[in-house]
CSV table of C-alpha atoms in Angstrom, one decimal:
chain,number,residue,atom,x,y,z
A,1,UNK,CA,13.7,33.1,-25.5
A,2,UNK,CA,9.9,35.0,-26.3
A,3,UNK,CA,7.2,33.9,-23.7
A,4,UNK,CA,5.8,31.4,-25.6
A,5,UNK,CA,9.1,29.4,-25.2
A,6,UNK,CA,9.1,30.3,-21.0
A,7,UNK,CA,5.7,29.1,-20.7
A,8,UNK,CA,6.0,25.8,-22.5
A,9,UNK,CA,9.4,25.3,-20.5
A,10,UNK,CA,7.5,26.4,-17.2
A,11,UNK,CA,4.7,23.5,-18.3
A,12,UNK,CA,7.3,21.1,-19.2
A,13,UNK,CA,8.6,21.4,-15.8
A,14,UNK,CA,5.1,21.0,-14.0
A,15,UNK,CA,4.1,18.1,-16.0
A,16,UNK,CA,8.1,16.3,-14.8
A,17,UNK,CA,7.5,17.3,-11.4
A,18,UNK,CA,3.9,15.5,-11.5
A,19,UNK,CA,5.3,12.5,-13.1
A,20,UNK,CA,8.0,12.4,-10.5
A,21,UNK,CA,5.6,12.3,-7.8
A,22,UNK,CA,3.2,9.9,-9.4
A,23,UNK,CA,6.5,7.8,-9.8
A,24,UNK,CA,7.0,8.1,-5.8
A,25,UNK,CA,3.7,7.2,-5.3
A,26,UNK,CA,3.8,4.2,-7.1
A,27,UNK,CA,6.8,2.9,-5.6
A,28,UNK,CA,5.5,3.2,-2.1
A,29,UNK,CA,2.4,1.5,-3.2
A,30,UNK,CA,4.7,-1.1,-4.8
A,31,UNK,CA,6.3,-1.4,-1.4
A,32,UNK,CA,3.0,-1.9,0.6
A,33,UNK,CA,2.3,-4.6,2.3
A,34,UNK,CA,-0.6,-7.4,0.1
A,35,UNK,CA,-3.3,-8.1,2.9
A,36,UNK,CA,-2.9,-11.4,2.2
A,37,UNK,CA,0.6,-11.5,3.5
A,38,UNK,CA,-0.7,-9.2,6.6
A,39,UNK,CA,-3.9,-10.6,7.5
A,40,UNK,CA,-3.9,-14.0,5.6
A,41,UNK,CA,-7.0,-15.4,7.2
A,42,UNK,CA,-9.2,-11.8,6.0
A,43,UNK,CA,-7.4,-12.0,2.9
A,44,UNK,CA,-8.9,-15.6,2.6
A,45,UNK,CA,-12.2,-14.4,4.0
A,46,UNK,CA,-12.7,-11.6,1.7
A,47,UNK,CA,-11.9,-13.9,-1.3
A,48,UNK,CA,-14.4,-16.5,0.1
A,49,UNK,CA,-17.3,-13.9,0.8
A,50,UNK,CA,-16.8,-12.0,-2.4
A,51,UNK,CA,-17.3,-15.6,-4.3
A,52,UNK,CA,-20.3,-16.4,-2.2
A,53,UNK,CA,-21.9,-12.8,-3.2
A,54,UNK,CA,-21.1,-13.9,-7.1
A,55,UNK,CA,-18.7,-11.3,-7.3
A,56,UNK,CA,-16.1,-13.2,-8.8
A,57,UNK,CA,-14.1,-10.9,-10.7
A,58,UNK,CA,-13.9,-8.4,-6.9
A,59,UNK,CA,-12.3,-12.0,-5.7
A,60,UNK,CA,-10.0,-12.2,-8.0
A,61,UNK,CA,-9.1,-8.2,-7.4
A,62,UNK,CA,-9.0,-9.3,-3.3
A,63,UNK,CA,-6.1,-11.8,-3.8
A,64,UNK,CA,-3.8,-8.4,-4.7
A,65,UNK,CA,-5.2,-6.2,-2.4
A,66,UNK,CA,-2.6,-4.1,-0.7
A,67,UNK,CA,-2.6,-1.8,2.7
A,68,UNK,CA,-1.9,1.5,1.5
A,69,UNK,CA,-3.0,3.4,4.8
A,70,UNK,CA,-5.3,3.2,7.9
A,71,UNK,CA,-8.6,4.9,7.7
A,72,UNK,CA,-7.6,7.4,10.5
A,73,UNK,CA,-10.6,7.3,11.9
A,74,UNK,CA,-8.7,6.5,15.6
A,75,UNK,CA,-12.0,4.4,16.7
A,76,UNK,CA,-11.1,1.0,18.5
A,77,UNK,CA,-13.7,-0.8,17.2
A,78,UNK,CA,-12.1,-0.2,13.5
A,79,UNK,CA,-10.0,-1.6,11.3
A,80,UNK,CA,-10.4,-0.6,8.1
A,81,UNK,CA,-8.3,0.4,5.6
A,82,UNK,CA,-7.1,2.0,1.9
A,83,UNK,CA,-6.2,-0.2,-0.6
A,84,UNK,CA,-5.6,2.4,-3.2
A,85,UNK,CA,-4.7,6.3,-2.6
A,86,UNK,CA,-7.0,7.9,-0.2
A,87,UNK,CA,-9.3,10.2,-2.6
A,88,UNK,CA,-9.8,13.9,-2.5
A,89,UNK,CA,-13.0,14.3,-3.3
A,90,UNK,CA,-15.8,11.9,-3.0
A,91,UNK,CA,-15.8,8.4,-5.0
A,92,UNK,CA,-18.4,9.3,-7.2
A,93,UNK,CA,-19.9,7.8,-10.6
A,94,UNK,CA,-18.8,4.1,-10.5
A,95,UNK,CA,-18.8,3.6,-6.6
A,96,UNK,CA,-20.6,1.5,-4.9
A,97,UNK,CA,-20.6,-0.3,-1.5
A,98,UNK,CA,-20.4,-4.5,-1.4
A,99,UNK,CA,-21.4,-5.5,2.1
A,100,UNK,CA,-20.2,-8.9,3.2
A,101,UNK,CA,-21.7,-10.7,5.1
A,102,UNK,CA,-19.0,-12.2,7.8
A,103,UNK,CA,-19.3,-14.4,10.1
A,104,UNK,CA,-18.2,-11.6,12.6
A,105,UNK,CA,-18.3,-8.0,12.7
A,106,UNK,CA,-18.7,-6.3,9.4
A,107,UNK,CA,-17.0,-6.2,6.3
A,108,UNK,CA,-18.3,-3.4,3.7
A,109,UNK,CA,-16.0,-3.0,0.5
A,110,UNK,CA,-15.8,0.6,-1.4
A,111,UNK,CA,-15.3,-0.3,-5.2
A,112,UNK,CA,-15.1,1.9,-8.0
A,113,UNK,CA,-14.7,1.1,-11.1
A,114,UNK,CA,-14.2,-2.7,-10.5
A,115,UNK,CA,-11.7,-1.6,-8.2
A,116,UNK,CA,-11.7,-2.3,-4.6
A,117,UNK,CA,-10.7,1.5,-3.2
A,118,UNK,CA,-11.2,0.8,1.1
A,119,UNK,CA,-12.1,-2.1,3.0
A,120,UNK,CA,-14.5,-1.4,5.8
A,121,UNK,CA,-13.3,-3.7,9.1
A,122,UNK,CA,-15.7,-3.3,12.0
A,123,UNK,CA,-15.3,-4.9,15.4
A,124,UNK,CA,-12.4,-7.2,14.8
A,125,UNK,CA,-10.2,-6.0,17.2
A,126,UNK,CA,-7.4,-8.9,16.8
A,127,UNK,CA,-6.8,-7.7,13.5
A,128,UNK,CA,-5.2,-4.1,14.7
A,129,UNK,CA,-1.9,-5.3,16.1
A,130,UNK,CA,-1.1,-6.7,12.6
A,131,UNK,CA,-2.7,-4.0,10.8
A,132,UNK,CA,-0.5,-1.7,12.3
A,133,UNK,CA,2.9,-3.5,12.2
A,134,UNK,CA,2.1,-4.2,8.0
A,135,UNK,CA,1.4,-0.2,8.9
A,136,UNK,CA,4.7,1.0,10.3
A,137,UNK,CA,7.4,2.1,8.5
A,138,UNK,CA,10.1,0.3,8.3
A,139,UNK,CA,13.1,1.1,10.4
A,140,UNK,CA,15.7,3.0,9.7
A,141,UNK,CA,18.7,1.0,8.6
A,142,UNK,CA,21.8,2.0,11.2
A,143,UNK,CA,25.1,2.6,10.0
A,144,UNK,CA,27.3,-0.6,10.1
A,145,UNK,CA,30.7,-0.9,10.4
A,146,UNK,CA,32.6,-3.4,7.9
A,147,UNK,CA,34.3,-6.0,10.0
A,148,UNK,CA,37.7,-4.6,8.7
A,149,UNK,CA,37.0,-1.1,10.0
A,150,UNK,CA,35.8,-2.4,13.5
A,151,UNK,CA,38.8,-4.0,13.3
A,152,UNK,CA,40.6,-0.8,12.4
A,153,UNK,CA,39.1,1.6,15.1
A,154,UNK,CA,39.8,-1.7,17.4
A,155,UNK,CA,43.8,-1.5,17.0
A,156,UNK,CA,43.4,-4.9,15.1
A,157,UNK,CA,44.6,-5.9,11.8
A,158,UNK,CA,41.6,-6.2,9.8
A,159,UNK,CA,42.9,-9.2,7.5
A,160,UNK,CA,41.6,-9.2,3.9
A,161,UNK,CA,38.6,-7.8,3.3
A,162,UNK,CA,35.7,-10.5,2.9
A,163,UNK,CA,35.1,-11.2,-0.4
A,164,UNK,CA,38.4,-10.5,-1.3
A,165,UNK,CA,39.7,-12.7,-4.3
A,166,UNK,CA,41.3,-15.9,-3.5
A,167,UNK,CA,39.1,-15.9,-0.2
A,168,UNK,CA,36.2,-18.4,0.0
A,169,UNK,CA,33.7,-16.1,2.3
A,170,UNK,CA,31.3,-18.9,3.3
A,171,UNK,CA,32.0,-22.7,4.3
């Protein structure tokens, strides 16, 4: 194999490992929790506002929104959030900030592209135990024991397992 063969192997490799990971990190954005689902009434809210401000294709967008991740900041008076990967760099061309104008605190969308990126949440305090349960991962699922090996480890005769054919499992 000459180098020319190594190098496009080597890239090969690279570009697989970054499709894997972009693969991961679709999934667990898959998985996250829709705003609406976690904070119906700001989901509501934000679809109301947006369509007051004439934004009508951002309420659309707001129906979908998910909670990717906190903002980190730590402050108590905030609640804001990601709705799409946190960036690296700044937002840049096609950014721009859509203040709301709530009836409470503040609301300040970060949208690029048509896209809502972050959703500012200032001084709404009841909003942060439900932010950060739709936040937490979710627990660890603990080992079970099939009823026929509890039955086992018990000295019992399990019986037939459940499921088993001829056996109605349910009433």
């Amino acid at each position: 194999m000459d180098q020319e063969d190594q190098d496009r192997d080597r890239a090969l490799e690279q570009e697989l490992e970054l499709d894997r990971a972009l693969e991961q990190e679709l999934d667990r954005a898959r998985a996250a929790p829709l705003v609406r689902d976690a904070l119906p009434a700001l989901a509501a809210e934000l679809v109301r506002l947006l369509e007051e401000e004439g934004e009508r294709e951002l309420a659309i967008c707001a129906h979908d929104l998910r909670i990717i991740a906190d903002c980190g900041c730590g402050d108590d008076f905030c609640q804001s959030f990601y709705t799409e990967r946190r960036p690296t760099e700044p937002y840049g061309p096609g950014h721009r900030n859509v203040p709301l104008f709530a009836d409470r605190g503040y609301l300040i969308l970060d949208v690029v592209h048509g896209r809502i990126m972050f959703v500012e949440v200032l001084d709404r305090p009841e909003l942060r135990p439900a932010l950060t349960a739709a936040l937490a991962p979710a627990p660890a699922l603990a080992p079970s024991l099939t009823p026929a090996r509890a039955a086992a480890e018990a000295g019992a005769s399990p019986g037939p397992a459940v499921g088993a054919e001829g056996e109605h499992p349910g009433p």
